[in-house]
Amino acid sequence: METEIRRLAREHLRSHGAAGLSLRAIARDLGVVSSAVYRYVPSRDELLTTLLVEGYTDLADAVEARIDEVDPADHRARIVAGATAVRAWGVGDTARWTLLYGSPVPGYAAPPERTVGPGTRVQARLLHEIADAEAARALRPAALVTAPPAGFMRGARSEFGLSISDEALTAAVTLWSTIVGMVSLEIFGQYGPDLDDADALFAAQLGTVLTTLFG
């Protein structure tokens, strides 16, 4: 029953959006009384949390699997693989990408104790890939610019267990922000109707960012 509830919730997410999720509607599709669903999922907020954790986990699994296919010594290619996997997942499931990285759902606050860990797995992996590249002296020193406040850096290092310079950490955070921005612009149609080769545009944009880091 719980698996079927999640499956229907993903369908409703695609058709109605996160704000339109309804346990009663899911119960109707299951052909059961709503109390039967509430035994497994006590509230809409709990359902949204479940979908968030599931989405973050699915995305991270896809990204990590793709990176792990690439030669550990080819740092640039590993980051390209990870970024491309992020886009493929997002474009392939725009409803869940919107839940993860789109507008907040009115009236819902994600519980950090359940969502922060899964929600930062992709960022953590890319941060560690940049740290590995720096340790291997694969980054261009001239590309590592002045870092933001030290408090942010201490928090990021502690959270992700990083051994990395402030400058490289700044570059890594910028890379992640750029990836999410590029994918979101594409998914939400912000490039306009004349975008005829989204694959090529993403590759060109990512290549431009990585050229500043790797040459």
PDB file of C-alpha atoms in Angstrom:
ATOM      1  CA  MET A   1       0.000   0.000   0.000  1.00  0.00           C
ATOM      2  CA  GLU A   2       2.749   2.450   0.931  1.00  0.00           C
ATOM      3  CA  THR A   3       4.545   1.880  -2.386  1.00  0.00           C
ATOM      4  CA  GLU A   4       1.312   2.428  -4.298  1.00  0.00           C
ATOM      5  CA  ILE A   5       0.616   5.628  -2.372  1.00  0.00           C
ATOM      6  CA  ARG A   6       4.029   6.994  -3.341  1.00  0.00           C
ATOM      7  CA  ARG A   7       3.517   5.995  -6.971  1.00  0.00           C
ATOM      8  CA  LEU A   8       0.171   7.778  -7.128  1.00  0.00           C
ATOM      9  CA  ALA A   9       1.629  10.768  -5.304  1.00  0.00           C
ATOM     10  CA  ARG A  10       4.269  11.097  -8.028  1.00  0.00           C
ATOM     11  CA  GLU A  11       1.537  10.928 -10.679  1.00  0.00           C
ATOM     12  CA  HIS A  12      -0.501  13.598  -8.895  1.00  0.00           C
ATOM     13  CA  LEU A  13       2.641  15.706  -8.543  1.00  0.00           C
ATOM     14  CA  ARG A  14       3.013  15.654 -12.322  1.00  0.00           C
ATOM     15  CA  SER A  15      -0.637  16.413 -13.000  1.00  0.00           C
ATOM     16  CA  HIS A  16      -1.545  18.778 -10.139  1.00  0.00           C
ATOM     17  CA  GLY A  17       1.734  20.110  -8.768  1.00  0.00           C
ATOM     18  CA  ALA A  18       2.946  19.942  -5.181  1.00  0.00           C
ATOM     19  CA  ALA A  19       0.376  22.448  -3.921  1.00  0.00           C
ATOM     20  CA  GLY A  20      -2.403  20.276  -5.374  1.00  0.00           C
ATOM     21  CA  LEU A  21      -1.458  17.042  -3.643  1.00  0.00           C
ATOM     22  CA  SER A  22      -4.387  15.527  -1.748  1.00  0.00           C
ATOM     23  CA  LEU A  23      -4.482  12.351   0.304  1.00  0.00           C
ATOM     24  CA  ARG A  24      -8.217  12.124  -0.296  1.00  0.00           C
ATOM     25  CA  ALA A  25      -7.648  12.198  -4.051  1.00  0.00           C
ATOM     26  CA  ILE A  26      -5.018   9.489  -3.756  1.00  0.00           C
ATOM     27  CA  ALA A  27      -7.438   7.404  -1.702  1.00  0.00           C
ATOM     28  CA  ARG A  28     -10.058   7.786  -4.443  1.00  0.00           C
ATOM     29  CA  ASP A  29      -7.610   6.558  -7.062  1.00  0.00           C
ATOM     30  CA  LEU A  30      -6.742   3.616  -4.834  1.00  0.00           C
ATOM     31  CA  GLY A  31     -10.414   2.827  -4.366  1.00  0.00           C
ATOM     32  CA  VAL A  32     -10.176   2.951  -0.578  1.00  0.00           C
ATOM     33  CA  VAL A  33     -11.511   5.213   2.140  1.00  0.00           C
ATOM     34  CA  SER A  34      -9.221   8.076   3.078  1.00  0.00           C
ATOM     35  CA  SER A  35      -8.647   6.656   6.563  1.00  0.00           C
ATOM     36  CA  ALA A  36      -6.834   3.717   4.955  1.00  0.00           C
ATOM     37  CA  VAL A  37      -4.297   6.096   3.390  1.00  0.00           C
ATOM     38  CA  TYR A  38      -3.917   8.103   6.595  1.00  0.00           C
ATOM     39  CA  ARG A  39      -2.728   4.968   8.366  1.00  0.00           C
ATOM     40  CA  TYR A  40       0.376   5.028   6.145  1.00  0.00           C
ATOM     41  CA  VAL A  41       0.719   8.768   5.527  1.00  0.00           C
ATOM     42  CA  PRO A  42      -0.758  10.882   8.317  1.00  0.00           C
ATOM     43  CA  SER A  43      -0.779  14.228   6.477  1.00  0.00           C
ATOM     44  CA  ARG A  44      -0.095  16.039   3.224  1.00  0.00           C
ATOM     45  CA  ASP A  45       3.061  17.472   4.764  1.00  0.00           C
ATOM     46  CA  GLU A  46       4.312  13.989   5.566  1.00  0.00           C
ATOM     47  CA  LEU A  47       3.635  12.981   1.968  1.00  0.00           C
ATOM     48  CA  LEU A  48       5.576  15.984   0.668  1.00  0.00           C
ATOM     49  CA  THR A  49       8.491  15.136   2.948  1.00  0.00           C
ATOM     50  CA  THR A  50       8.462  11.553   1.709  1.00  0.00           C
ATOM     51  CA  LEU A  51       8.491  12.751  -1.896  1.00  0.00           C
ATOM     52  CA  LEU A  52      11.322  15.188  -1.186  1.00  0.00           C
ATOM     53  CA  VAL A  53      13.524  12.568   0.440  1.00  0.00           C
ATOM     54  CA  GLU A  54      12.748  10.082  -2.313  1.00  0.00           C
ATOM     55  CA  GLY A  55      13.486  12.654  -5.022  1.00  0.00           C
ATOM     56  CA  TYR A  56      16.760  13.824  -3.503  1.00  0.00           C
ATOM     57  CA  THR A  57      17.834  10.214  -3.040  1.00  0.00           C
ATOM     58  CA  ASP A  58      16.955   9.184  -6.588  1.00  0.00           C
ATOM     59  CA  LEU A  59      18.803  12.188  -8.013  1.00  0.00           C
ATOM     60  CA  ALA A  60      21.897  11.586  -5.893  1.00  0.00           C
ATOM     61  CA  ASP A  61      21.960   7.894  -6.757  1.00  0.00           C
ATOM     62  CA  ALA A  62      21.840   8.733 -10.473  1.00  0.00           C
ATOM     63  CA  VAL A  63      24.587  11.355 -10.203  1.00  0.00           C
ATOM     64  CA  GLU A  64      26.901   9.211  -8.095  1.00  0.00           C
ATOM     65  CA  ALA A  65      26.473   6.199 -10.370  1.00  0.00           C
ATOM     66  CA  ARG A  66      27.367   8.280 -13.421  1.00  0.00           C
ATOM     67  CA  ILE A  67      30.440   9.847 -11.810  1.00  0.00           C
ATOM     68  CA  ASP A  68      31.664   6.462 -10.634  1.00  0.00           C
ATOM     69  CA  GLU A  69      31.784   5.255 -14.253  1.00  0.00           C
ATOM     70  CA  VAL A  70      34.516   7.796 -15.063  1.00  0.00           C
ATOM     71  CA  ASP A  71      38.264   7.428 -14.525  1.00  0.00           C
ATOM     72  CA  PRO A  72      39.091   8.854 -11.059  1.00  0.00           C
ATOM     73  CA  ALA A  73      42.086  10.652 -12.548  1.00  0.00           C
ATOM     74  CA  ASP A  74      39.969  12.575 -15.077  1.00  0.00           C
ATOM     75  CA  HIS A  75      38.607  15.204 -12.718  1.00  0.00           C
ATOM     76  CA  ARG A  76      37.016  17.401 -15.348  1.00  0.00           C
ATOM     77  CA  ALA A  77      35.218  14.489 -16.993  1.00  0.00           C
ATOM     78  CA  ARG A  78      33.856  13.337 -13.650  1.00  0.00           C
ATOM     79  CA  ILE A  79      32.342  16.743 -12.979  1.00  0.00           C
ATOM     80  CA  VAL A  80      30.900  16.892 -16.494  1.00  0.00           C
ATOM     81  CA  ALA A  81      29.366  13.453 -15.936  1.00  0.00           C
ATOM     82  CA  GLY A  82      27.828  14.531 -12.646  1.00  0.00           C
ATOM     83  CA  ALA A  83      26.438  17.776 -14.026  1.00  0.00           C
ATOM     84  CA  THR A  84      25.029  16.028 -17.084  1.00  0.00           C
ATOM     85  CA  ALA A  85      23.371  13.452 -14.858  1.00  0.00           C
ATOM     86  CA  VAL A  86      21.742  16.225 -12.818  1.00  0.00           C
ATOM     87  CA  ARG A  87      20.289  17.719 -15.986  1.00  0.00           C
ATOM     88  CA  ALA A  88      19.151  14.370 -17.368  1.00  0.00           C
ATOM     89  CA  TRP A  89      17.309  13.585 -14.151  1.00  0.00           C
ATOM     90  CA  GLY A  90      15.688  17.008 -13.976  1.00  0.00           C
ATOM     91  CA  VAL A  91      14.600  17.119 -17.605  1.00  0.00           C
ATOM     92  CA  GLY A  92      13.337  13.566 -17.324  1.00  0.00           C
ATOM     93  CA  ASP A  93      11.149  14.349 -14.301  1.00  0.00           C
ATOM     94  CA  THR A  94      10.326  18.045 -14.297  1.00  0.00           C
ATOM     95  CA  ALA A  95       7.635  17.703 -11.621  1.00  0.00           C
ATOM     96  CA  ARG A  96      10.059  16.294  -9.083  1.00  0.00           C
ATOM     97  CA  TRP A  97      12.763  18.792 -10.052  1.00  0.00           C
ATOM     98  CA  THR A  98      10.222  21.551  -9.396  1.00  0.00           C
ATOM     99  CA  LEU A  99       9.445  20.049  -5.991  1.00  0.00           C
ATOM    100  CA  LEU A 100      13.143  19.910  -5.122  1.00  0.00           C
ATOM    101  CA  TYR A 101      14.385  23.197  -6.607  1.00  0.00           C
ATOM    102  CA  GLY A 102      11.324  25.228  -7.587  1.00  0.00           C
ATOM    103  CA  SER A 103       9.090  27.557  -5.593  1.00  0.00           C
ATOM    104  CA  PRO A 104       8.289  26.607  -1.979  1.00  0.00           C
ATOM    105  CA  VAL A 105       4.967  24.876  -1.410  1.00  0.00           C
ATOM    106  CA  PRO A 106       2.611  27.270   0.415  1.00  0.00           C
ATOM    107  CA  GLY A 107       2.078  26.236   4.009  1.00  0.00           C
ATOM    108  CA  TYR A 108       4.785  23.570   3.994  1.00  0.00           C
ATOM    109  CA  ALA A 109       8.178  23.652   5.703  1.00  0.00           C
ATOM    110  CA  ALA A 110      10.516  20.736   5.051  1.00  0.00           C
ATOM    111  CA  PRO A 111      11.860  19.204   8.283  1.00  0.00           C
ATOM    112  CA  PRO A 112      15.637  19.746   8.116  1.00  0.00           C
ATOM    113  CA  GLU A 113      16.432  16.687  10.216  1.00  0.00           C
ATOM    114  CA  ARG A 114      14.966  14.507   7.450  1.00  0.00           C
ATOM    115  CA  THR A 115      15.688  16.451   4.263  1.00  0.00           C
ATOM    116  CA  VAL A 116      19.061  18.182   4.637  1.00  0.00           C
ATOM    117  CA  GLY A 117      21.092  14.966   4.455  1.00  0.00           C
ATOM    118  CA  PRO A 118      19.478  13.587   1.289  1.00  0.00           C
ATOM    119  CA  GLY A 119      19.105  17.090  -0.110  1.00  0.00           C
ATOM    120  CA  THR A 120      22.817  17.866  -0.018  1.00  0.00           C
ATOM    121  CA  ARG A 121      24.213  14.572  -1.330  1.00  0.00           C
ATOM    122  CA  VAL A 122      24.717  15.862  -4.872  1.00  0.00           C
ATOM    123  CA  GLN A 123      26.311  19.096  -3.684  1.00  0.00           C
ATOM    124  CA  ALA A 124      28.577  17.140  -1.361  1.00  0.00           C
ATOM    125  CA  ARG A 125      29.712  14.835  -4.138  1.00  0.00           C
ATOM    126  CA  LEU A 126      30.533  17.695  -6.492  1.00  0.00           C
ATOM    127  CA  LEU A 127      32.318  19.557  -3.696  1.00  0.00           C
ATOM    128  CA  HIS A 128      34.458  16.506  -3.039  1.00  0.00           C
ATOM    129  CA  GLU A 129      35.197  16.150  -6.756  1.00  0.00           C
ATOM    130  CA  ILE A 130      36.482  19.738  -6.807  1.00  0.00           C
ATOM    131  CA  ALA A 131      38.492  19.065  -3.642  1.00  0.00           C
ATOM    132  CA  ASP A 132      40.039  15.997  -5.276  1.00  0.00           C
ATOM    133  CA  ALA A 133      40.887  18.043  -8.364  1.00  0.00           C
ATOM    134  CA  GLU A 134      42.579  20.672  -6.223  1.00  0.00           C
ATOM    135  CA  ALA A 135      44.546  18.034  -4.330  1.00  0.00           C
ATOM    136  CA  ALA A 136      45.739  16.630  -7.656  1.00  0.00           C
ATOM    137  CA  ARG A 137      46.758  20.148  -8.773  1.00  0.00           C
ATOM    138  CA  ALA A 138      44.325  19.914 -11.677  1.00  0.00           C
ATOM    139  CA  LEU A 139      42.741  23.330 -11.061  1.00  0.00           C
ATOM    140  CA  ARG A 140      44.058  26.589 -12.460  1.00  0.00           C
ATOM    141  CA  PRO A 141      45.254  28.704  -9.512  1.00  0.00           C
ATOM    142  CA  ALA A 142      44.338  31.924 -11.348  1.00  0.00           C
ATOM    143  CA  ALA A 143      40.707  30.792 -11.457  1.00  0.00           C
ATOM    144  CA  LEU A 144      40.462  30.572  -7.666  1.00  0.00           C
ATOM    145  CA  VAL A 145      39.312  34.027  -6.639  1.00  0.00           C
ATOM    146  CA  THR A 146      38.711  35.727  -3.295  1.00  0.00           C
ATOM    147  CA  ALA A 147      36.545  33.632  -0.994  1.00  0.00           C
ATOM    148  CA  PRO A 148      33.336  34.653   0.819  1.00  0.00           C
ATOM    149  CA  PRO A 149      33.168  35.096   4.612  1.00  0.00           C
ATOM    150  CA  ALA A 150      35.068  32.544   6.655  1.00  0.00           C
ATOM    151  CA  GLY A 151      31.982  31.528   8.649  1.00  0.00           C
ATOM    152  CA  PHE A 152      30.349  30.084   5.540  1.00  0.00           C
ATOM    153  CA  MET A 153      33.533  28.185   4.742  1.00  0.00           C
ATOM    154  CA  ARG A 154      33.820  26.700   8.227  1.00  0.00           C
ATOM    155  CA  GLY A 155      30.198  25.542   8.084  1.00  0.00           C
ATOM    156  CA  ALA A 156      30.594  23.942   4.665  1.00  0.00           C
ATOM    157  CA  ARG A 157      33.811  22.157   5.620  1.00  0.00           C
ATOM    158  CA  SER A 158      32.277  20.815   8.805  1.00  0.00           C
ATOM    159  CA  GLU A 159      29.052  19.704   7.122  1.00  0.00           C
ATOM    160  CA  PHE A 160      30.715  17.904   4.218  1.00  0.00           C
ATOM    161  CA  GLY A 161      34.012  16.846   5.789  1.00  0.00           C
ATOM    162  CA  LEU A 162      36.052  18.709   3.186  1.00  0.00           C
ATOM    163  CA  SER A 163      39.756  19.283   2.849  1.00  0.00           C
ATOM    164  CA  ILE A 164      39.760  22.184   0.410  1.00  0.00           C
ATOM    165  CA  SER A 165      40.921  25.790   0.128  1.00  0.00           C
ATOM    166  CA  ASP A 166      38.479  28.651   0.581  1.00  0.00           C
ATOM    167  CA  GLU A 167      38.976  29.620  -3.043  1.00  0.00           C
ATOM    168  CA  ALA A 168      38.284  26.148  -4.433  1.00  0.00           C
ATOM    169  CA  LEU A 169      35.248  25.824  -2.189  1.00  0.00           C
ATOM    170  CA  THR A 170      33.934  29.096  -3.604  1.00  0.00           C
ATOM    171  CA  ALA A 171      34.421  27.712  -7.105  1.00  0.00           C
ATOM    172  CA  ALA A 172      32.617  24.498  -6.184  1.00  0.00           C
ATOM    173  CA  VAL A 173      29.615  26.316  -4.712  1.00  0.00           C
ATOM    174  CA  THR A 174      29.509  28.526  -7.804  1.00  0.00           C
ATOM    175  CA  LEU A 175      29.553  25.457 -10.036  1.00  0.00           C
ATOM    176  CA  TRP A 176      26.619  23.898  -8.182  1.00  0.00           C
ATOM    177  CA  SER A 177      24.642  27.137  -8.317  1.00  0.00           C
ATOM    178  CA  THR A 178      25.288  27.367 -12.046  1.00  0.00           C
ATOM    179  CA  ILE A 179      24.163  23.780 -12.700  1.00  0.00           C
ATOM    180  CA  VAL A 180      20.893  24.255 -10.805  1.00  0.00           C
ATOM    181  CA  GLY A 181      20.330  27.571 -12.534  1.00  0.00           C
ATOM    182  CA  MET A 182      20.925  26.170 -16.013  1.00  0.00           C
ATOM    183  CA  VAL A 183      18.641  23.185 -15.473  1.00  0.00           C
ATOM    184  CA  SER A 184      15.915  25.329 -13.919  1.00  0.00           C
ATOM    185  CA  LEU A 185      16.017  27.880 -16.724  1.00  0.00           C
ATOM    186  CA  GLU A 186      15.549  25.074 -19.232  1.00  0.00           C
ATOM    187  CA  ILE A 187      12.806  23.268 -17.325  1.00  0.00           C
ATOM    188  CA  PHE A 188      10.818  26.407 -16.581  1.00  0.00           C
ATOM    189  CA  GLY A 189      11.026  27.604 -20.196  1.00  0.00           C
ATOM    190  CA  GLN A 190      13.027  30.715 -19.387  1.00  0.00           C
ATOM    191  CA  TYR A 191      15.202  30.436 -22.496  1.00  0.00           C
ATOM    192  CA  GLY A 192      12.140  31.122 -24.632  1.00  0.00           C
ATOM    193  CA  PRO A 193      10.553  29.255 -27.540  1.00  0.00           C
ATOM    194  CA  ASP A 194      13.564  29.465 -29.865  1.00  0.00           C
ATOM    195  CA  LEU A 195      15.768  27.053 -27.929  1.00  0.00           C
ATOM    196  CA  ASP A 196      16.330  24.346 -30.534  1.00  0.00           C
ATOM    197  CA  ASP A 197      19.263  22.413 -29.046  1.00  0.00           C
ATOM    198  CA  ALA A 198      19.116  22.338 -25.263  1.00  0.00           C
ATOM    199  CA  ASP A 199      21.797  19.627 -25.081  1.00  0.00           C
ATOM    200  CA  ALA A 200      24.309  21.772 -26.940  1.00  0.00           C
ATOM    201  CA  LEU A 201      23.483  24.869 -24.910  1.00  0.00           C
ATOM    202  CA  PHE A 202      23.965  23.059 -21.602  1.00  0.00           C
ATOM    203  CA  ALA A 203      27.242  21.532 -22.781  1.00  0.00           C
ATOM    204  CA  ALA A 204      28.500  24.927 -23.947  1.00  0.00           C
ATOM    205  CA  GLN A 205      27.550  26.677 -20.725  1.00  0.00           C
ATOM    206  CA  LEU A 206      29.056  23.964 -18.552  1.00  0.00           C
ATOM    207  CA  GLY A 207      32.182  23.940 -20.674  1.00  0.00           C
ATOM    208  CA  THR A 208      32.546  27.695 -20.241  1.00  0.00           C
ATOM    209  CA  VAL A 209      32.340  27.404 -16.461  1.00  0.00           C
ATOM    210  CA  LEU A 210      34.767  24.495 -16.294  1.00  0.00           C
ATOM    211  CA  THR A 211      37.261  26.196 -18.601  1.00  0.00           C
ATOM    212  CA  THR A 212      37.774  28.820 -15.919  1.00  0.00           C
ATOM    213  CA  LEU A 213      38.705  26.064 -13.487  1.00  0.00           C
ATOM    214  CA  PHE A 214      40.574  23.560 -15.639  1.00  0.00           C
ATOM    215  CA  GLY A 215      41.697  25.547 -18.651  1.00  0.00           C
TER     216      GLY A 215
END
